[in-house]
Coordinates of C-alpha atoms and ligand atoms in Angstrom, one line a residue:
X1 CA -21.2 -2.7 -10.3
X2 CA -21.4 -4.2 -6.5
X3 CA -18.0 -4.6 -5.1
X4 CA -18.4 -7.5 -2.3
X5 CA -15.9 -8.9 -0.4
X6 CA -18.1 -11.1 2.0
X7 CA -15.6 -14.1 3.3
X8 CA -12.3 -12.4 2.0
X9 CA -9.8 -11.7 4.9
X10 CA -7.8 -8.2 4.0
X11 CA -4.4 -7.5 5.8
X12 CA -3.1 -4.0 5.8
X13 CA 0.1 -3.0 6.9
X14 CA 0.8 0.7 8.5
X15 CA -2.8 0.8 9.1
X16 CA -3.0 2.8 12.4
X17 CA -3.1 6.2 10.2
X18 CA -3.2 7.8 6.7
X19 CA -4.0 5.7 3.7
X20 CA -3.9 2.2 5.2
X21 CA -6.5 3.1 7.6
X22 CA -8.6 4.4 5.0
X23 CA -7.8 1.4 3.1
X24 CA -8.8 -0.7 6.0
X25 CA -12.0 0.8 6.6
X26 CA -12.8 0.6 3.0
X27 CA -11.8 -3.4 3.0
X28 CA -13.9 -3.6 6.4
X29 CA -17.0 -2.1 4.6
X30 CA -17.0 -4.3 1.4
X31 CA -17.6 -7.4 3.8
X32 CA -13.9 -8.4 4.6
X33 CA -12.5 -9.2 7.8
X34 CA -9.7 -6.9 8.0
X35 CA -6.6 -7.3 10.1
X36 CA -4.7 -3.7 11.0
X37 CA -0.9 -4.2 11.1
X38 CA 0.6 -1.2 13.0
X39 CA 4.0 -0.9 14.1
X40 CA 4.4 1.6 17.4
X41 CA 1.0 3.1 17.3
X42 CA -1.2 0.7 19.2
X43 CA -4.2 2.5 20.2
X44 CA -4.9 4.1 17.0
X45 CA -5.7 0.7 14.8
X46 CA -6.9 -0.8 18.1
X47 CA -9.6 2.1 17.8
X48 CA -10.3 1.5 14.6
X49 CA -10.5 -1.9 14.7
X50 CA -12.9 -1.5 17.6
X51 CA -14.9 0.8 15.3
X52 CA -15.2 -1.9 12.8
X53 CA -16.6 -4.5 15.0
X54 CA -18.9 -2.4 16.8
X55 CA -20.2 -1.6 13.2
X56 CA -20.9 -5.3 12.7
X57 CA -17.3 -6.3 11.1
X58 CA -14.8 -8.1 12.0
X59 CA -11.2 -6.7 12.7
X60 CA -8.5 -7.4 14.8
X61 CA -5.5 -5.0 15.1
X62 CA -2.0 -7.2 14.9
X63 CA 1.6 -5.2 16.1
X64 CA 4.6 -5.8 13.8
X65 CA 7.8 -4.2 12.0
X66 CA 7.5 -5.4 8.6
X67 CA 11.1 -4.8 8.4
X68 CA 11.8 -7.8 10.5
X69 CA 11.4 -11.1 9.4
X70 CA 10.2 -12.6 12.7
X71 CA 7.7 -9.6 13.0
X72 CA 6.0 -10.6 9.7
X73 CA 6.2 -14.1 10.0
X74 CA 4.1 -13.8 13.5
X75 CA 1.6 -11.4 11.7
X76 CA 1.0 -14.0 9.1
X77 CA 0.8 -16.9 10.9
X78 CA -1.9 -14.5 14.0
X79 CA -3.6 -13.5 11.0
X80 CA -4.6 -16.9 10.0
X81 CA -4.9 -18.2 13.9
X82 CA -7.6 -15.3 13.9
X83 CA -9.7 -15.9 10.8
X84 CA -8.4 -19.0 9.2
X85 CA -6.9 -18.0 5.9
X86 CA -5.8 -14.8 3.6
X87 CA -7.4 -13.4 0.6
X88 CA -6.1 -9.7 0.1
X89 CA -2.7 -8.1 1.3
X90 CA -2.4 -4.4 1.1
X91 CA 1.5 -3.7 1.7
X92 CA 1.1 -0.1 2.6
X93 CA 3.8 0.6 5.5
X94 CA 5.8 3.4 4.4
X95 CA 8.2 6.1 5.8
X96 CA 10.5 8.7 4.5
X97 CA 14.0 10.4 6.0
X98 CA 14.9 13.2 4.2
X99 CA 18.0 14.9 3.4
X100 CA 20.0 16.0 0.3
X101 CA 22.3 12.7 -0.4
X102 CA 25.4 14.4 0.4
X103 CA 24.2 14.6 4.5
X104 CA 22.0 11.4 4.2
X105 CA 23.5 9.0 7.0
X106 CA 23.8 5.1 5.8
X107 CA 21.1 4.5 8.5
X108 CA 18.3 7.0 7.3
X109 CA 19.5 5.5 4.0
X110 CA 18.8 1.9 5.4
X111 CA 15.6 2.6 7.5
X112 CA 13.9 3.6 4.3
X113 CA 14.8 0.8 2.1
X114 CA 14.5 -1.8 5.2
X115 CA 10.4 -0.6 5.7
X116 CA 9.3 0.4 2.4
X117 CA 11.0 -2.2 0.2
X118 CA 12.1 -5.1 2.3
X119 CA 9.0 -4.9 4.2
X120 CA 7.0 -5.5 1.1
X121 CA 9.4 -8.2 0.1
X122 CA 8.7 -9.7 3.3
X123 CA 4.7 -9.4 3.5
X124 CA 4.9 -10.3 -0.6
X125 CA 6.6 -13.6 0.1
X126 CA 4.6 -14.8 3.2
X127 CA 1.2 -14.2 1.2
X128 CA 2.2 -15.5 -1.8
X129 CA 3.5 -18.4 0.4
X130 CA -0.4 -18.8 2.1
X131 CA -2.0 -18.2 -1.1
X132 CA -0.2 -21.2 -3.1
X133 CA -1.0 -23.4 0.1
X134 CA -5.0 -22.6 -0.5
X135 CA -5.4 -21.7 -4.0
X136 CA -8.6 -20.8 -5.1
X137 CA -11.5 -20.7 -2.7
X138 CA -14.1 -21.2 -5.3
X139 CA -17.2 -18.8 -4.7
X140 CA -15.3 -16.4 -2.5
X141 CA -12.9 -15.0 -5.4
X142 CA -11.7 -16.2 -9.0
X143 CA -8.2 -15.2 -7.6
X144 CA -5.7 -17.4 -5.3
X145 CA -5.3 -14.5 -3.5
X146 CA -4.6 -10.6 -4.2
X147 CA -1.7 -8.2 -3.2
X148 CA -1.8 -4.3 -3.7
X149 CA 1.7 -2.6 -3.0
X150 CA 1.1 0.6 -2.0
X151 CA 4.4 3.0 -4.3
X152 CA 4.2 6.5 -5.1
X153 CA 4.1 9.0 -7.9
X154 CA 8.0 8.8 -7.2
X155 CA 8.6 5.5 -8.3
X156 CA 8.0 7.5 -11.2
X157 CA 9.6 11.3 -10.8
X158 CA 12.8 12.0 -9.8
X159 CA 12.8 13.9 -6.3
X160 CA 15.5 15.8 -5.2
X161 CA 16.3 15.5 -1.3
X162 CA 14.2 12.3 -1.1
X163 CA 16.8 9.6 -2.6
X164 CA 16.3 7.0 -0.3
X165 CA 12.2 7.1 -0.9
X166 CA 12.3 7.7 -5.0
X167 CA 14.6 4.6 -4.7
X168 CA 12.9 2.7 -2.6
X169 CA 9.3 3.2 -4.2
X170 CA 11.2 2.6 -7.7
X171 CA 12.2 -0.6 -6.7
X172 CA 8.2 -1.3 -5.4
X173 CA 7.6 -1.0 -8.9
X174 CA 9.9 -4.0 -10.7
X175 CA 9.2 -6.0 -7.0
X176 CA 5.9 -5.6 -7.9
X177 CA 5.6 -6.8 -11.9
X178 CA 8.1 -9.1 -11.1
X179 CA 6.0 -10.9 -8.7
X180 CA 3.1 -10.4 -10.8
X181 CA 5.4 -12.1 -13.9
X182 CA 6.5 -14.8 -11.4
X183 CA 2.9 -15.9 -9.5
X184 CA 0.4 -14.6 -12.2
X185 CA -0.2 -18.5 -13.5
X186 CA -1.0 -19.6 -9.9
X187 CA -3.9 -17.1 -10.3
X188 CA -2.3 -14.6 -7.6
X189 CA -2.8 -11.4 -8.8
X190 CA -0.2 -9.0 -7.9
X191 CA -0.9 -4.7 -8.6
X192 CA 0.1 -1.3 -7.4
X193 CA -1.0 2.0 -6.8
X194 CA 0.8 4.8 -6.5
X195 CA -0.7 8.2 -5.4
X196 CA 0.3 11.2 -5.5
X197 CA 0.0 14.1 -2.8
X198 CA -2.5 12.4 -0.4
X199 CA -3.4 14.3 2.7
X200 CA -2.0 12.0 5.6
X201 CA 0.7 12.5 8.3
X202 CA 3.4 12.1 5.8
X203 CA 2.9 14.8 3.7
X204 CA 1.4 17.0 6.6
X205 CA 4.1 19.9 6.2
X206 CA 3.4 20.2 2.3
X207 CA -0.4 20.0 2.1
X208 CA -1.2 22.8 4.6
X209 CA -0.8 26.6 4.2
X210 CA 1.2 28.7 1.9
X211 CA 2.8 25.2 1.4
X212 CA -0.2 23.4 -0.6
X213 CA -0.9 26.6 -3.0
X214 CA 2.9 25.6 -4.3
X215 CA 1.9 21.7 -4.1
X216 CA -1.1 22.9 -6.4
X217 CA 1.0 24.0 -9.2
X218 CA 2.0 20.4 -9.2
X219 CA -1.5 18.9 -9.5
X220 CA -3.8 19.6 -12.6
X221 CA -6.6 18.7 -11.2
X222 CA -6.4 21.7 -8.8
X223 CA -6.8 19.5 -5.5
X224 CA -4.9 17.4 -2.7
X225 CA -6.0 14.1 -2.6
X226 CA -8.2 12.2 0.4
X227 CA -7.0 8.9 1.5
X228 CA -10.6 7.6 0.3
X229 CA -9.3 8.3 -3.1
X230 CA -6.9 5.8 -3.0
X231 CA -8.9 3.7 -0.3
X232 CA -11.7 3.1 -2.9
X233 CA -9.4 1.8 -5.8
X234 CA -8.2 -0.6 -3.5
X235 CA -11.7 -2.1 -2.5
X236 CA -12.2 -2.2 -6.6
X237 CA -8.0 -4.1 -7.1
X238 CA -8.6 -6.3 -4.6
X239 CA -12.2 -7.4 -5.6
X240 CA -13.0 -9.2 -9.1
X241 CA -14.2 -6.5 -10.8
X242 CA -10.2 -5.9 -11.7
X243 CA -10.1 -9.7 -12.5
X244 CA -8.1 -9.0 -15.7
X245 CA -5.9 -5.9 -14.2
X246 CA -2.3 -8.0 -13.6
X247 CA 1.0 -6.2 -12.9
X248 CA -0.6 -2.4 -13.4
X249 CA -0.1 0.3 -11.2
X250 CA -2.8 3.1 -10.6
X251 CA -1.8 6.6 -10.4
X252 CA -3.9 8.3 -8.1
X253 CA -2.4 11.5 -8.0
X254 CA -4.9 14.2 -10.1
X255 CA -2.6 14.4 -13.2
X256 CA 1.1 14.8 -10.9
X257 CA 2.1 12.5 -13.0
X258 CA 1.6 14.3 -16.1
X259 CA 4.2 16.8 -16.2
X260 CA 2.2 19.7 -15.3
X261 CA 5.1 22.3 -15.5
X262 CA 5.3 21.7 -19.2
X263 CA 1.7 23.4 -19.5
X264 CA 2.4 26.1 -21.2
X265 CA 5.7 25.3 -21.6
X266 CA 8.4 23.6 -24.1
Ligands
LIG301 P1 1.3 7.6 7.2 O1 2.6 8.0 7.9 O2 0.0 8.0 7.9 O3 1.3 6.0 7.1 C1 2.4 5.2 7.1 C2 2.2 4.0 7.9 O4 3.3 3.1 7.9 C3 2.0 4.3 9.4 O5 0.8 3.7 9.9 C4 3.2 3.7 10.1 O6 2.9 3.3 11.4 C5 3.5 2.6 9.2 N1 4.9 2.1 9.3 C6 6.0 2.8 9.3 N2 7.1 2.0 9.6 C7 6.6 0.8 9.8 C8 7.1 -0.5 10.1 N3 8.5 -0.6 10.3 N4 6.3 -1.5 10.2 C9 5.0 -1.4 10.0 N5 4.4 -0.3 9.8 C10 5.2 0.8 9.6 O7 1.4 8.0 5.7 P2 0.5 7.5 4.5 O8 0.5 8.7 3.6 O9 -0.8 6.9 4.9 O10 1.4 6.4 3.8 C11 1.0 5.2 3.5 C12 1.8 4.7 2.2 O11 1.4 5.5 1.1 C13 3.3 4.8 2.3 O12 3.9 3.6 1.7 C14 3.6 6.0 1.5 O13 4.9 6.0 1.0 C15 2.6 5.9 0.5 N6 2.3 7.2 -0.2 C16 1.7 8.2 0.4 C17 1.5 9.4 -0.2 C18 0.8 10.6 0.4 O14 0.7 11.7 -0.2 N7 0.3 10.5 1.6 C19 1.9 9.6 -1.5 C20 2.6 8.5 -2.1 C21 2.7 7.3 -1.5

């Protein structure tokens, strides 16, 4: 199987670091033109998006808060001043503020939901929104257009001390096969992955030392992932070899999601 993505245009939020500029990268070497949303860090996708030209792509890194509504609707509308339309989103932006819900403040509480819900609301709509106005671009994809929301294991398991997050990536989920219910017959194909522990600034304090021999109990198949574990699976969700794969989320996570402490157990 030969995954191209020749005259597709990619846009990945959060893609200055971690997974979405692994995702990028990946988009970028399929054939896409990618555009890297970042938020405060500038230089970072700048530098990567240089890398991708200088490689013989094209990429063009976009600022943005996809929190705010006149952030995205900008990022959108540069996106398709820049390379004329919009094939593949990858809503990736994601942060957590931790804290046991008894000393969680209403704004950690509301920062978290704002980036890594509303923000995918927000990117959803204004794709979905581009992708009606083109429909399909025949030869390029047998999609209208393609969106990968980027969850987590913890839309999935409960997680103590994380409320805002487990909610927050629970609520990706039902955004995300709702939209898929709602836009499948206009041939927009809506998907999710959710990893598990992925080694990227997120997760930085749990995946290093004494910390990731714990995190390893946690993971049956006895390793931390790489961001091009999940990178590749989005080249493969956002090309038409997944033409049939509608409202599904992948687990990339090595078995987390398996209820590892039962081994042995119950
Ligand atoms: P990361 O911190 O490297 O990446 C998060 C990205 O989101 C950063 O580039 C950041 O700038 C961007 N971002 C934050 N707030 C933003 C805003 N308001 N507007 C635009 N961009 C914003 O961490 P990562 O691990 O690469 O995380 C990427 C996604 O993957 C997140 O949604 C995260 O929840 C999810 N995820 C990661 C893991 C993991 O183990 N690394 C596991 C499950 C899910």
């Amino acid at each position: 199987m030969q995954i191209s993505l020749q005259q597709q245009v990619a846009l990945v939020t959060g893609a200055s670091s971690g997974i979405g500029a692994g995702a990028a990268k990946a988009l970028a070497a399929a054939g896409a033109a990618v555009v890297l949303n970042y938020n405060s860090q500038a230089a970072p996708a700048e530098a990567l998006a240089a890398q991708i030209n200088a490689a013989g792509g094209q990429a063009l890194a976009i600022g943005g808060d996809v929190s705010k509504e006149a952030d995205v609707e900008r990022l959108f509308a540069q996106t398709l001043d820049a390379f004329g339309h919009l094939d593949i989103l990858v809503a990736n932006s994601g942060l957590q503020k931790d804290a046991n819900l008894v000393d969680m403040t209403l704004e950690d509480w509301n920062t978290v939901i704002s980036v890594n819900l509303t923000g995918q609301f927000l990117c959803a709509r204004a794709a979905v929104r581009i992708f009606n106005r083109q429909g399909i671009r025949e030869g390029v994809s047998r999609a209208a257009g393609k969106i990968i929301h980027m969850s987590s294991v913890h839309q999935l398991i409960p997680w103590a001390g994380h409320v805002n997050y487990a909610a927050s990536k629970g609520g990706v989920e039902m955004l995300m096969r709702t939209l898929a219910q709602e836009v499948s017959e206009q041939r927009i194909r809506i998907n999710g992955i959710a990893p598990g522990a992925i080694r990227t600034a997120i997760n930085r304090a749990a995946t290093e030392g004494a910390a990731e021999k714990e995190l390893l109990k946690l993971i049956p198949y006895g390793r931390v992932g790489d961001v091009e574990d999940v990178a590749n699976a989005v080249v493969w969700l956002a090309s038409d070899a997944s033409d049939y794969v509608v409202g599904s989320t992948l687990f990339i996570d090595g078995g987390m999601s398996l209820y590892p402490e039962f081994r042995g157990n119950g």
